[in-house]
mmCIF file of C-alpha atoms and ligand atoms in Angstrom:
data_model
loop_
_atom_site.group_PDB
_atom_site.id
_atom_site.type_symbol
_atom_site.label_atom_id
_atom_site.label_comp_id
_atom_site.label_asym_id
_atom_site.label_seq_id
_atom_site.Cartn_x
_atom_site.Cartn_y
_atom_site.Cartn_z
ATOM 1 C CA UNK A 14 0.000 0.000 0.000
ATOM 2 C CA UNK A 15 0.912 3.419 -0.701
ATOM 3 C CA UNK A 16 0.905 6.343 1.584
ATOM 4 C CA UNK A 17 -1.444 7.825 -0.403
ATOM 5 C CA UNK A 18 -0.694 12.006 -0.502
ATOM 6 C CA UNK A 19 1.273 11.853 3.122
ATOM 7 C CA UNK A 20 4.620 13.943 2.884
ATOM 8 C CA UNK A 21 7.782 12.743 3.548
ATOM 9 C CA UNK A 22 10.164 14.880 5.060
ATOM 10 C CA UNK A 23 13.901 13.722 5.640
ATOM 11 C CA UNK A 24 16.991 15.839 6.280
ATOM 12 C CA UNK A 25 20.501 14.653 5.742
ATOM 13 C CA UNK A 26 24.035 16.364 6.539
ATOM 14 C CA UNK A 27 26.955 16.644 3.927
ATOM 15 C CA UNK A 28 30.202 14.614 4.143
ATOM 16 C CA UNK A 29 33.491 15.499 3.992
ATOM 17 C CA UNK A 30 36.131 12.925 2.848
ATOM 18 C CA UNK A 31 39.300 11.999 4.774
ATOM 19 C CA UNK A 32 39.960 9.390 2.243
ATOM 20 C CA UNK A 33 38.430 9.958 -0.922
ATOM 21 C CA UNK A 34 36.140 7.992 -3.476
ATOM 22 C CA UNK A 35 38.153 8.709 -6.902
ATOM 23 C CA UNK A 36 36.176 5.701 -9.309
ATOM 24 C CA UNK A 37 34.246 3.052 -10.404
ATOM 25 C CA UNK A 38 34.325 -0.082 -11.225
ATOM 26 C CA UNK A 39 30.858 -0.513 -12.006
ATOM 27 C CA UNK A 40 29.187 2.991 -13.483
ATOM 28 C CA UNK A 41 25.874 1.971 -13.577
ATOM 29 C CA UNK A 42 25.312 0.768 -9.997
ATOM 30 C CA UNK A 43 28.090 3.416 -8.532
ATOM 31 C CA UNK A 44 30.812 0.425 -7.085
ATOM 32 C CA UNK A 45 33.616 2.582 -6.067
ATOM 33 C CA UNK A 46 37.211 0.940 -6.677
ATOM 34 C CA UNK A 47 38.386 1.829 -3.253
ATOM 35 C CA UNK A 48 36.923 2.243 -0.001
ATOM 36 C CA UNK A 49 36.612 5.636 1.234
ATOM 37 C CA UNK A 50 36.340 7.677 4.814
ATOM 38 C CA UNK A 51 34.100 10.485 5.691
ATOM 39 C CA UNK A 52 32.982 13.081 8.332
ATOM 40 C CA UNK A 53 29.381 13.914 8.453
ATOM 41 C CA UNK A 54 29.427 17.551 8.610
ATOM 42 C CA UNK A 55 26.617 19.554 11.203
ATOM 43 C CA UNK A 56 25.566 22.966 9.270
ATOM 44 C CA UNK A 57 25.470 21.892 5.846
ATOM 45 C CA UNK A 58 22.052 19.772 5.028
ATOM 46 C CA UNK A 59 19.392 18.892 2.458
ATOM 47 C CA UNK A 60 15.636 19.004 3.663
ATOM 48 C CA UNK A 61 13.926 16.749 1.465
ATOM 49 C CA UNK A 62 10.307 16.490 0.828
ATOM 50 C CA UNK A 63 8.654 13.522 -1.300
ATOM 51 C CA UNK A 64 4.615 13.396 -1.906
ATOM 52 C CA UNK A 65 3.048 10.625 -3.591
ATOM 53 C CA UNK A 66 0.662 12.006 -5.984
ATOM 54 C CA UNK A 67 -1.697 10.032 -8.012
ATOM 55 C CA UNK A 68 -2.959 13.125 -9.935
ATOM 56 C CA UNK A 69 0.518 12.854 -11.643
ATOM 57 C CA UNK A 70 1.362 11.635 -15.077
ATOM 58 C CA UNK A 71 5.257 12.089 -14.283
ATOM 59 C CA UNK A 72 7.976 13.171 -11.584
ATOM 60 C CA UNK A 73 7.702 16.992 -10.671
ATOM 61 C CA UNK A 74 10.854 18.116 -9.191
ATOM 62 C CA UNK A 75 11.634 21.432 -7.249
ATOM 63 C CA UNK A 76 15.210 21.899 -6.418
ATOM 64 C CA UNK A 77 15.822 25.410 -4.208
ATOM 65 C CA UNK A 78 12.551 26.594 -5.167
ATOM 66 C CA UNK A 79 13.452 25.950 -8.984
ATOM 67 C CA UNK A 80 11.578 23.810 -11.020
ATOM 68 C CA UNK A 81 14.377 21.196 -12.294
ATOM 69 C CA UNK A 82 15.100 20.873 -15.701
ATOM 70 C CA UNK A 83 17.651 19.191 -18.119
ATOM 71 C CA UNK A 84 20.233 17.233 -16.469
ATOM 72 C CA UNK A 85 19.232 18.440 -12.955
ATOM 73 C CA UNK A 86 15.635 16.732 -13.508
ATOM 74 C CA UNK A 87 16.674 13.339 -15.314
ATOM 75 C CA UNK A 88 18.965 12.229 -12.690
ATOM 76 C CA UNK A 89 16.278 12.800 -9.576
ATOM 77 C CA UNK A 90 13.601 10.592 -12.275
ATOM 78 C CA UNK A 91 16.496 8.220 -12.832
ATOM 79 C CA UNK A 92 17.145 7.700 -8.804
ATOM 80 C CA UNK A 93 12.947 7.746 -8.796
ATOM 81 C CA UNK A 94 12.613 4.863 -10.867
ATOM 82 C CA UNK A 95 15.107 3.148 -9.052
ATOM 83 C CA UNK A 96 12.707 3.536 -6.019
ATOM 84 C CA UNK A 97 9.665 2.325 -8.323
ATOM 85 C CA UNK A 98 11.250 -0.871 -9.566
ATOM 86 C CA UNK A 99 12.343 -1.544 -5.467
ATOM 87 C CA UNK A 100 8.691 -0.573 -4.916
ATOM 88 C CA UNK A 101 6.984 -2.684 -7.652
ATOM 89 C CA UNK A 102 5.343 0.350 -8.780
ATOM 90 C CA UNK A 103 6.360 1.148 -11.820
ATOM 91 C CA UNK A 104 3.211 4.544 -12.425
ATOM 92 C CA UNK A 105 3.399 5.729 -9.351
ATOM 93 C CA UNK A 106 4.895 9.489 -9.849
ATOM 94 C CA UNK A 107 6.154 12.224 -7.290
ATOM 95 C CA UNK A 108 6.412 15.505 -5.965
ATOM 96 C CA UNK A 109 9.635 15.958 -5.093
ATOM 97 C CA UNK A 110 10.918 19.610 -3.125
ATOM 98 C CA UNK A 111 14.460 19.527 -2.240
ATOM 99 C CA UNK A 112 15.786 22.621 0.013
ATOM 100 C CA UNK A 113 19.972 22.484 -0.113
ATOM 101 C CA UNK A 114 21.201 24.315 3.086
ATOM 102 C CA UNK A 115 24.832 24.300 1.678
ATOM 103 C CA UNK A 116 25.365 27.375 1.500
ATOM 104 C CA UNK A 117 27.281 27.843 -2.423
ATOM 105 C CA UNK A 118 29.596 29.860 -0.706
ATOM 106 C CA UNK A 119 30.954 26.868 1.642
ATOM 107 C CA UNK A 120 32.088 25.543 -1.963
ATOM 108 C CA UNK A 121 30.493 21.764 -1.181
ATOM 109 C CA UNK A 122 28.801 19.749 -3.698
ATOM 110 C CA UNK A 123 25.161 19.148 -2.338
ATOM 111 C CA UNK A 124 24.849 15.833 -4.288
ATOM 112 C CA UNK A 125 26.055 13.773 -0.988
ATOM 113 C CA UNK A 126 23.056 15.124 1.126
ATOM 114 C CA UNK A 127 20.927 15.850 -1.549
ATOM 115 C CA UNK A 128 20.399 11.861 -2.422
ATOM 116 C CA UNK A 129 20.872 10.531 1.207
ATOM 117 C CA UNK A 130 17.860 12.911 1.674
ATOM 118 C CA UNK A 131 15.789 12.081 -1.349
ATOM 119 C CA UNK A 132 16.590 8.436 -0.300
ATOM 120 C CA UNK A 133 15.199 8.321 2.523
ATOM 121 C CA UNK A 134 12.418 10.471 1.595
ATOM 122 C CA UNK A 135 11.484 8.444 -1.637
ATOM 123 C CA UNK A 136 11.824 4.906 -0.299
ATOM 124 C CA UNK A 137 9.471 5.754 2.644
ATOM 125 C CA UNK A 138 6.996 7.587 0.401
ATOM 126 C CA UNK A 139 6.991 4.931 -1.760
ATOM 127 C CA UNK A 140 6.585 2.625 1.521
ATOM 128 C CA UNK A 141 9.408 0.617 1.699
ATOM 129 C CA UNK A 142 11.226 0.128 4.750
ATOM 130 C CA UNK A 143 14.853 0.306 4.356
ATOM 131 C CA UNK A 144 17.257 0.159 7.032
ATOM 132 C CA UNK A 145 19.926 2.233 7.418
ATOM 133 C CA UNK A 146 22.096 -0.167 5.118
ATOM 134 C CA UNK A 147 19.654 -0.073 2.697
ATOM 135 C CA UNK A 148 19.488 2.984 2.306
ATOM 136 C CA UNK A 149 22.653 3.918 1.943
ATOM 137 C CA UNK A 150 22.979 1.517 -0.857
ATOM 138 C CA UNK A 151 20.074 2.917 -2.490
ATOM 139 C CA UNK A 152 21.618 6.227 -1.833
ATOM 140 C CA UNK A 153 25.229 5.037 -3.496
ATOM 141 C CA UNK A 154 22.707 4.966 -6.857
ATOM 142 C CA UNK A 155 22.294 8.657 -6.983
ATOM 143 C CA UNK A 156 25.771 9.877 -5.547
ATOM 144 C CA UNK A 157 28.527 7.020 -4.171
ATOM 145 C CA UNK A 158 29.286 10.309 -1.565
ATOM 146 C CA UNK A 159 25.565 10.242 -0.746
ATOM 147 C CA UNK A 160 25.841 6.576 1.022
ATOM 148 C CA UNK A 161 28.010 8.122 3.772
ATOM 149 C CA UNK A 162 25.072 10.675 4.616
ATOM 150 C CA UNK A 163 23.455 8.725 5.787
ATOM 151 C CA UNK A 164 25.439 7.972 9.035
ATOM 152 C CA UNK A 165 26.776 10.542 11.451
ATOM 153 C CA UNK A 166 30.401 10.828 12.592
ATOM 154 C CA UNK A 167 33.303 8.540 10.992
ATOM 155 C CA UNK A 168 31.738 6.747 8.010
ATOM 156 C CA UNK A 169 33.500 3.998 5.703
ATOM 157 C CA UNK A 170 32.151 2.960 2.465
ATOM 158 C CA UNK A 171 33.100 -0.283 1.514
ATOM 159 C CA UNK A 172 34.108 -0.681 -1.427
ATOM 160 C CA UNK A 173 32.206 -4.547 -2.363
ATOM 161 C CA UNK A 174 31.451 -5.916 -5.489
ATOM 162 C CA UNK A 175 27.924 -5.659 -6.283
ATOM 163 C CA UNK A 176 24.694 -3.400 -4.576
ATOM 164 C CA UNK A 177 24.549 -5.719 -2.231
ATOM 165 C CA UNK A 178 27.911 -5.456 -0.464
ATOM 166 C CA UNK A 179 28.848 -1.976 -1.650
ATOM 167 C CA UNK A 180 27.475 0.530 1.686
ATOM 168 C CA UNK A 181 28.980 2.709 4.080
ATOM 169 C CA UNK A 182 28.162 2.698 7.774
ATOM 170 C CA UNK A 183 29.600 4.274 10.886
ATOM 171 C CA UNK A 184 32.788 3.416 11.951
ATOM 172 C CA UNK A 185 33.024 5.503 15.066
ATOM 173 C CA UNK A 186 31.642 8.325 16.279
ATOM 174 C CA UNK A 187 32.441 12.142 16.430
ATOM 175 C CA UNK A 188 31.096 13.132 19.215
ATOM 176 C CA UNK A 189 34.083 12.934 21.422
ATOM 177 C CA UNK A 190 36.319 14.094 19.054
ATOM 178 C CA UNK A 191 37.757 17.718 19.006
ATOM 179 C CA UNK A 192 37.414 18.434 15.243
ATOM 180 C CA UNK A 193 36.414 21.027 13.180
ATOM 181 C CA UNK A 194 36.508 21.820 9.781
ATOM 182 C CA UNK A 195 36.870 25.738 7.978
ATOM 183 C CA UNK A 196 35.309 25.849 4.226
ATOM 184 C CA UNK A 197 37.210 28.097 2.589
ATOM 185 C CA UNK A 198 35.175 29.519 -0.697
ATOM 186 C CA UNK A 199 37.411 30.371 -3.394
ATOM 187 C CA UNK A 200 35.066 29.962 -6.518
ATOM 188 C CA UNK A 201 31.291 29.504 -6.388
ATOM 189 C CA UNK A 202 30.731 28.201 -9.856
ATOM 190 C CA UNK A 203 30.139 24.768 -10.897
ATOM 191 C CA UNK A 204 33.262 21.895 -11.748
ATOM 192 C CA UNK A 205 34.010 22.051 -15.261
ATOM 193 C CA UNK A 206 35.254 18.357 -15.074
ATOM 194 C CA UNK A 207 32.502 16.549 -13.187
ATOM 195 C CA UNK A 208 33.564 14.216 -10.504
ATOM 196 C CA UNK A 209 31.570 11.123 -12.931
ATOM 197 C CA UNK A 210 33.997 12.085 -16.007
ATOM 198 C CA UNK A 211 37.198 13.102 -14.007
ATOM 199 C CA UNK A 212 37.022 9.684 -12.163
ATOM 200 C CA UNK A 213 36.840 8.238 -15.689
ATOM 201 C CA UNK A 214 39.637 9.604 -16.971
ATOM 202 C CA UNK A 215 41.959 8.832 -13.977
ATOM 203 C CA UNK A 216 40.528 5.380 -13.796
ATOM 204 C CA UNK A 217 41.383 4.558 -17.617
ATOM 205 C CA UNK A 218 44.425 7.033 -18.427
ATOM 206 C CA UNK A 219 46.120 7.759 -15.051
ATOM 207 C CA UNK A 220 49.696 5.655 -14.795
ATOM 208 C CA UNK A 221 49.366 6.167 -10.888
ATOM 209 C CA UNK A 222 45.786 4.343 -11.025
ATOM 210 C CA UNK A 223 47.411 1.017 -9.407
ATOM 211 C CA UNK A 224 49.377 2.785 -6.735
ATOM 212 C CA UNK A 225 46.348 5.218 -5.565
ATOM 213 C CA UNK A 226 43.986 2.178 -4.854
ATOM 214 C CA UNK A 227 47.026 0.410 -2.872
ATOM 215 C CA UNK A 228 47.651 3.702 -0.764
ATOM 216 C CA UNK A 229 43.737 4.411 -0.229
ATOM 217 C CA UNK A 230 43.609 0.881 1.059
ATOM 218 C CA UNK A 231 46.503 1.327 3.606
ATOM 219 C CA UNK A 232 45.443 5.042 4.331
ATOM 220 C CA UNK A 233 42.061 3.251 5.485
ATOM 221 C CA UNK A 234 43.860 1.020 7.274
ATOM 222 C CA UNK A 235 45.734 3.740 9.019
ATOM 223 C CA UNK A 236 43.080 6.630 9.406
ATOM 224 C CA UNK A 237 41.056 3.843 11.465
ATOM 225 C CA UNK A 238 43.626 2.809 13.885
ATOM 226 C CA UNK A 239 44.117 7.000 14.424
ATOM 227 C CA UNK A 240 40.767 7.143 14.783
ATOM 228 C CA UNK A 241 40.350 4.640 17.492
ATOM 229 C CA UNK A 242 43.410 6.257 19.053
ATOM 230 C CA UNK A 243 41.876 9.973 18.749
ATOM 231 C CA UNK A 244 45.027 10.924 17.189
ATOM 232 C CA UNK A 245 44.133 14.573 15.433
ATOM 233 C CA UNK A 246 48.133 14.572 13.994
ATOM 234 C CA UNK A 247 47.316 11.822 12.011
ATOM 235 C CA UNK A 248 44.457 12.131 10.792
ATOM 236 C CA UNK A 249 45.019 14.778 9.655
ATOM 237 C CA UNK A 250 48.174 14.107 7.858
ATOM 238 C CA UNK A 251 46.725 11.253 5.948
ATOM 239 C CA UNK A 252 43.699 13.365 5.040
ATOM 240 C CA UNK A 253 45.835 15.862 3.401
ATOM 241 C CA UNK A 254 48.451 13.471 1.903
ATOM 242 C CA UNK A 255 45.471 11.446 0.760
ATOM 243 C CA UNK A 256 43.564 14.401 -1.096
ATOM 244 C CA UNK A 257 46.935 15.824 -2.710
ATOM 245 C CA UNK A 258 47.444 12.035 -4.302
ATOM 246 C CA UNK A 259 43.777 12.377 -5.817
ATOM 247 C CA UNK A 260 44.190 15.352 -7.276
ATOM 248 C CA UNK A 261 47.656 13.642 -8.410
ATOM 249 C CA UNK A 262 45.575 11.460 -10.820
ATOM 250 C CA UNK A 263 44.050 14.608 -12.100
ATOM 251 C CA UNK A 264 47.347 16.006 -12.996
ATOM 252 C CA UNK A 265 48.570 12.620 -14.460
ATOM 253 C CA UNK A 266 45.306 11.626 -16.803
ATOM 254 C CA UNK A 267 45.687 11.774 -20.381
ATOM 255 C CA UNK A 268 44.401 14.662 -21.738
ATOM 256 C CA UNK A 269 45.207 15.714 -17.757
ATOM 257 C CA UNK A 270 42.856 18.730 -15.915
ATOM 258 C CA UNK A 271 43.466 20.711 -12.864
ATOM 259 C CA UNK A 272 40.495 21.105 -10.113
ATOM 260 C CA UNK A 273 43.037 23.300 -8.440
ATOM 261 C CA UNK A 274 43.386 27.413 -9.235
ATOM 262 C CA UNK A 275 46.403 29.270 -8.195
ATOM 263 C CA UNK A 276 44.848 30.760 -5.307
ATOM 264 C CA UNK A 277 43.894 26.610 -3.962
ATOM 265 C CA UNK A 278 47.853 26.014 -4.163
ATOM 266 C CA UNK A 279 48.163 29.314 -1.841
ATOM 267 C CA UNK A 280 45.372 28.267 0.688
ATOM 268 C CA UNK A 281 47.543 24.948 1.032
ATOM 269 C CA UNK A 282 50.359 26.791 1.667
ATOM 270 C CA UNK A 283 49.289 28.891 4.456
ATOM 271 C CA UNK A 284 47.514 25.945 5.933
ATOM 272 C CA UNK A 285 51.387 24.652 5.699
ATOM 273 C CA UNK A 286 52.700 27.966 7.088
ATOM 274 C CA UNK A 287 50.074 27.944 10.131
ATOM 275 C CA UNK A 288 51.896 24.367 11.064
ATOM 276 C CA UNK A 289 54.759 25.454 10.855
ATOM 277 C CA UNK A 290 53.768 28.176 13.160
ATOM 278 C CA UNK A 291 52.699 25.384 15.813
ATOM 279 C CA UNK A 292 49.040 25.939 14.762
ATOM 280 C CA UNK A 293 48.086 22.274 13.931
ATOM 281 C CA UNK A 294 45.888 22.339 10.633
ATOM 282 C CA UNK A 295 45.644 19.900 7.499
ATOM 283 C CA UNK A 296 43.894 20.527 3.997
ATOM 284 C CA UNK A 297 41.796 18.420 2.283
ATOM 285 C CA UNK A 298 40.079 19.452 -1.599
ATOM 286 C CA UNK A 299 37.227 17.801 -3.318
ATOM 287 C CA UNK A 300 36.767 17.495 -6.989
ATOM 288 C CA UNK A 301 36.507 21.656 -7.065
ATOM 289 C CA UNK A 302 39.495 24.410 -6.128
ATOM 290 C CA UNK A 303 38.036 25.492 -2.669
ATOM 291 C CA UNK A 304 39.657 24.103 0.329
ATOM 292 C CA UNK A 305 38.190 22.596 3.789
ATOM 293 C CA UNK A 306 40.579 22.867 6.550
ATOM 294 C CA UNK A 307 40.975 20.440 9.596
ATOM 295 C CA UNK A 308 40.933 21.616 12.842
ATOM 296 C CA UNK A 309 40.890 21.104 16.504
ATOM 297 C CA UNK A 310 38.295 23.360 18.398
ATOM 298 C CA UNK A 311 40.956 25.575 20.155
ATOM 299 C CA UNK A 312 42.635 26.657 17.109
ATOM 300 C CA UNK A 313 39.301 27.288 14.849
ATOM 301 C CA UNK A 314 39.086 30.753 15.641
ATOM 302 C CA UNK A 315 43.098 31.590 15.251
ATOM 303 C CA UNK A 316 42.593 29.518 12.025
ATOM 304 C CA UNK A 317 39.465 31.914 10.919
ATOM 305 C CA UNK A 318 41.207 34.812 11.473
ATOM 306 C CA UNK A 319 43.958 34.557 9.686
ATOM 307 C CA UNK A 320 41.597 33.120 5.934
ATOM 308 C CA UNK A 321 39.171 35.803 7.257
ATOM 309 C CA UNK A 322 41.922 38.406 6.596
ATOM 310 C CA UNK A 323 42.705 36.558 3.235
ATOM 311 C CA UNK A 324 39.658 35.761 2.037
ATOM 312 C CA UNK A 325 37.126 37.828 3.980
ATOM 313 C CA UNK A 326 34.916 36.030 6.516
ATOM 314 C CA UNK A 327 31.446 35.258 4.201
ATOM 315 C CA UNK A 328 33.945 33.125 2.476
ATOM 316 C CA UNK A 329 35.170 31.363 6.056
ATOM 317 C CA UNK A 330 32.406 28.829 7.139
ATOM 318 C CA UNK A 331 33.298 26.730 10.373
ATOM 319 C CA UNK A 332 31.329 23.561 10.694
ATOM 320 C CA UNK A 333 31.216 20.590 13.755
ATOM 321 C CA UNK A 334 30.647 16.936 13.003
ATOM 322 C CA UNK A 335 27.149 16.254 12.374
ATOM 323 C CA UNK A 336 24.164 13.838 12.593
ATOM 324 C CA UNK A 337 23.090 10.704 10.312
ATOM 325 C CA UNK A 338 19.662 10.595 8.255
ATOM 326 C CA UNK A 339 16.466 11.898 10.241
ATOM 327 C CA UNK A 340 12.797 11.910 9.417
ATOM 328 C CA UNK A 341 11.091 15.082 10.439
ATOM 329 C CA UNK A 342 7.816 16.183 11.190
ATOM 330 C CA UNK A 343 5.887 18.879 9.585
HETATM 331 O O1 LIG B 28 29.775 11.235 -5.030
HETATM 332 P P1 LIG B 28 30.388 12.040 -6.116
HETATM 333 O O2 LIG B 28 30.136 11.468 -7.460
HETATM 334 O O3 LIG B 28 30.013 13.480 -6.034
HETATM 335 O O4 LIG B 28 31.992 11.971 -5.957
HETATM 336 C C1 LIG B 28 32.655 12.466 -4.833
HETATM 337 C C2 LIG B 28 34.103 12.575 -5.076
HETATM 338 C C3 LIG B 28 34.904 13.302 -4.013
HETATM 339 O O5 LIG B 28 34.115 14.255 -3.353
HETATM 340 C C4 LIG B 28 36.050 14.015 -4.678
HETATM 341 C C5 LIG B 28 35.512 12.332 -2.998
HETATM 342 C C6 LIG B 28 34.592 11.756 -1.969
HETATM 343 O O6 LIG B 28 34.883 10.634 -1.520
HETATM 344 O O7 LIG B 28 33.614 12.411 -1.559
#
């Protein structure tokens, strides 16, 4: 049975990757080559609200208050029938109105909280009950970041070999953890070279392809062990070293691209100079030029001063760990 007309709200919180998801081995159903590490960030979310409507000859799809079109709009109706061939209900159609509170300026992509949210709002809508391994597997099919979004603090995604054993899930938790992260915003405008096509290119071109999946495999390894130990100094370090090798299959594909700008190469140096100053701070870059910076509490605000003065503070965000997937009431 459908729940005929009953909105669906669910929220979910962007992730930020310690050890990062750079390709596939299987496009279609998003199986990642290597595992990868995450921290569920606290002030960056997706509210996500899902309506059955039986009024409705097709999906209708509001993202931000936009009506979605193009590109945008396919891939929510592609993760949508994903949910109606789960559901066995292959004309059932929805209203779909996703809110992104990430802010541009942080510089994150919202596609990690935006499908954890439209997950968990979807599958319920469309009355399946998934738990929280299901859904992140059924997130993985709209974003492989989304699957972590689903869980709060430390998250792995294993890497498997099919849907079934390809999810993330918590390893530990954050909430005893002094750690912080700083977005820093250099550019607000989209990636020229999506994440889908750069991991492509690295995957099939990159000479340094073989070595990256035997370092992310011992940087799990190690990240998990500093983890457990709550050892900021390295986990830090290996988040940093980490990101700097993924963007080293960037530079190494054939024809190669560059997320980074100039001004991304001087944000890692000053991160570099603040160390060396005894301020303990690592940096860690997505498949985009801005730059998140790791932090302990105590030195967040020294830290925001100083890109503050660079950068101007509405392009300094500070953010906590945050929470997993949550229904919420209207
Ligand atoms: O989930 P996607 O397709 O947006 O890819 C995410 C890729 C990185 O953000 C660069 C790394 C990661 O693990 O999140």
């Amino acid at each position: 049975m459908m729940n005929k007309n009953r909105p669906v709200i669910a929220r979910a919180h962007t992730n930020i990757a310690l050890v990062k998801y750079w390709g596939k081995q299987n496009e279609n159903l998003i199986i990642p080559q290597n595992d990868s590490l995450s921290l569920t960030l606290d002030q960056f979310y997706t509210d996500t609200t899902v309506t059955f409507d039986p009024t409705l000859t097709a999906d209708a799809v509001l993202i931000d208050n936009e009506v979605a079109q193009g590109s945008d709009y396919q891939r929510v109706v592609d993760f949508l029938d994903i949910v109606r061939q789960k559901a066995q209900t292959p004309d059932r159609f929805f209203n779909v109105n996703s809110v992104n509170h990430v802010p541009t300026a942080a510089g994150f992509a919202s596609s990690a909280s935006a499908f954890a949210a439209l997950a968990a709002a979807a599958s319920r809508a469309a009355d399946l009950k998934l738990d929280l391994t299901e859904l992140s597997r059924l997130a993985r099919r709209g974003s492989g970041s989304a699957s972590r979004s689903i869980f709060a603090g430390f998250v792995q995604w294993h890497t498997g070999n099919d849907d079934e054993t390809s999810y993330a899930e918590q390893y530990a938790s954050a909430a005893d953890w002094d750690i912080g992260v700083i977005a820093l915003t250099l550019q607000k405008s989209r990636k020229k070279v999506s994440s889908r096509q750069g991991m492509q290119l690295s995957v099939t071109t990159s000479p340094f392809y073989s070595e990256w999946i035997k370092l992310a495999n011992s940087d799990i390894e190690q990240i998990k062990q500093a983890i457990d130990q709550h050892d900021f100094t390295t986990v830090g370090h290996i988040s940093e070293t980490n990101a700097l090798r993924m963007h080293a299959l960037t530079l190494s594909a054939d024809p190669g691209f560059i997320y980074f700008t100039g001004q991304t190469i001087e944000m890692i140096n000053e991160i570099r100079q603040l160390r060396k100053m005894g301020i303990e701070c690592y940096a860690t870059i997505d498949a985009g030029p801005n730059v998140k910076v790791l932090c302990q509490k105590e030195n967040a605000s020294k830290i925001m001063t100083h890109f503050n003065q660079l950068l101007g503070s509405e392009n300094v965000i500070y953010t906590t760990p945050g929470s997993g997937i949550e229904y919420l009431e209207k």
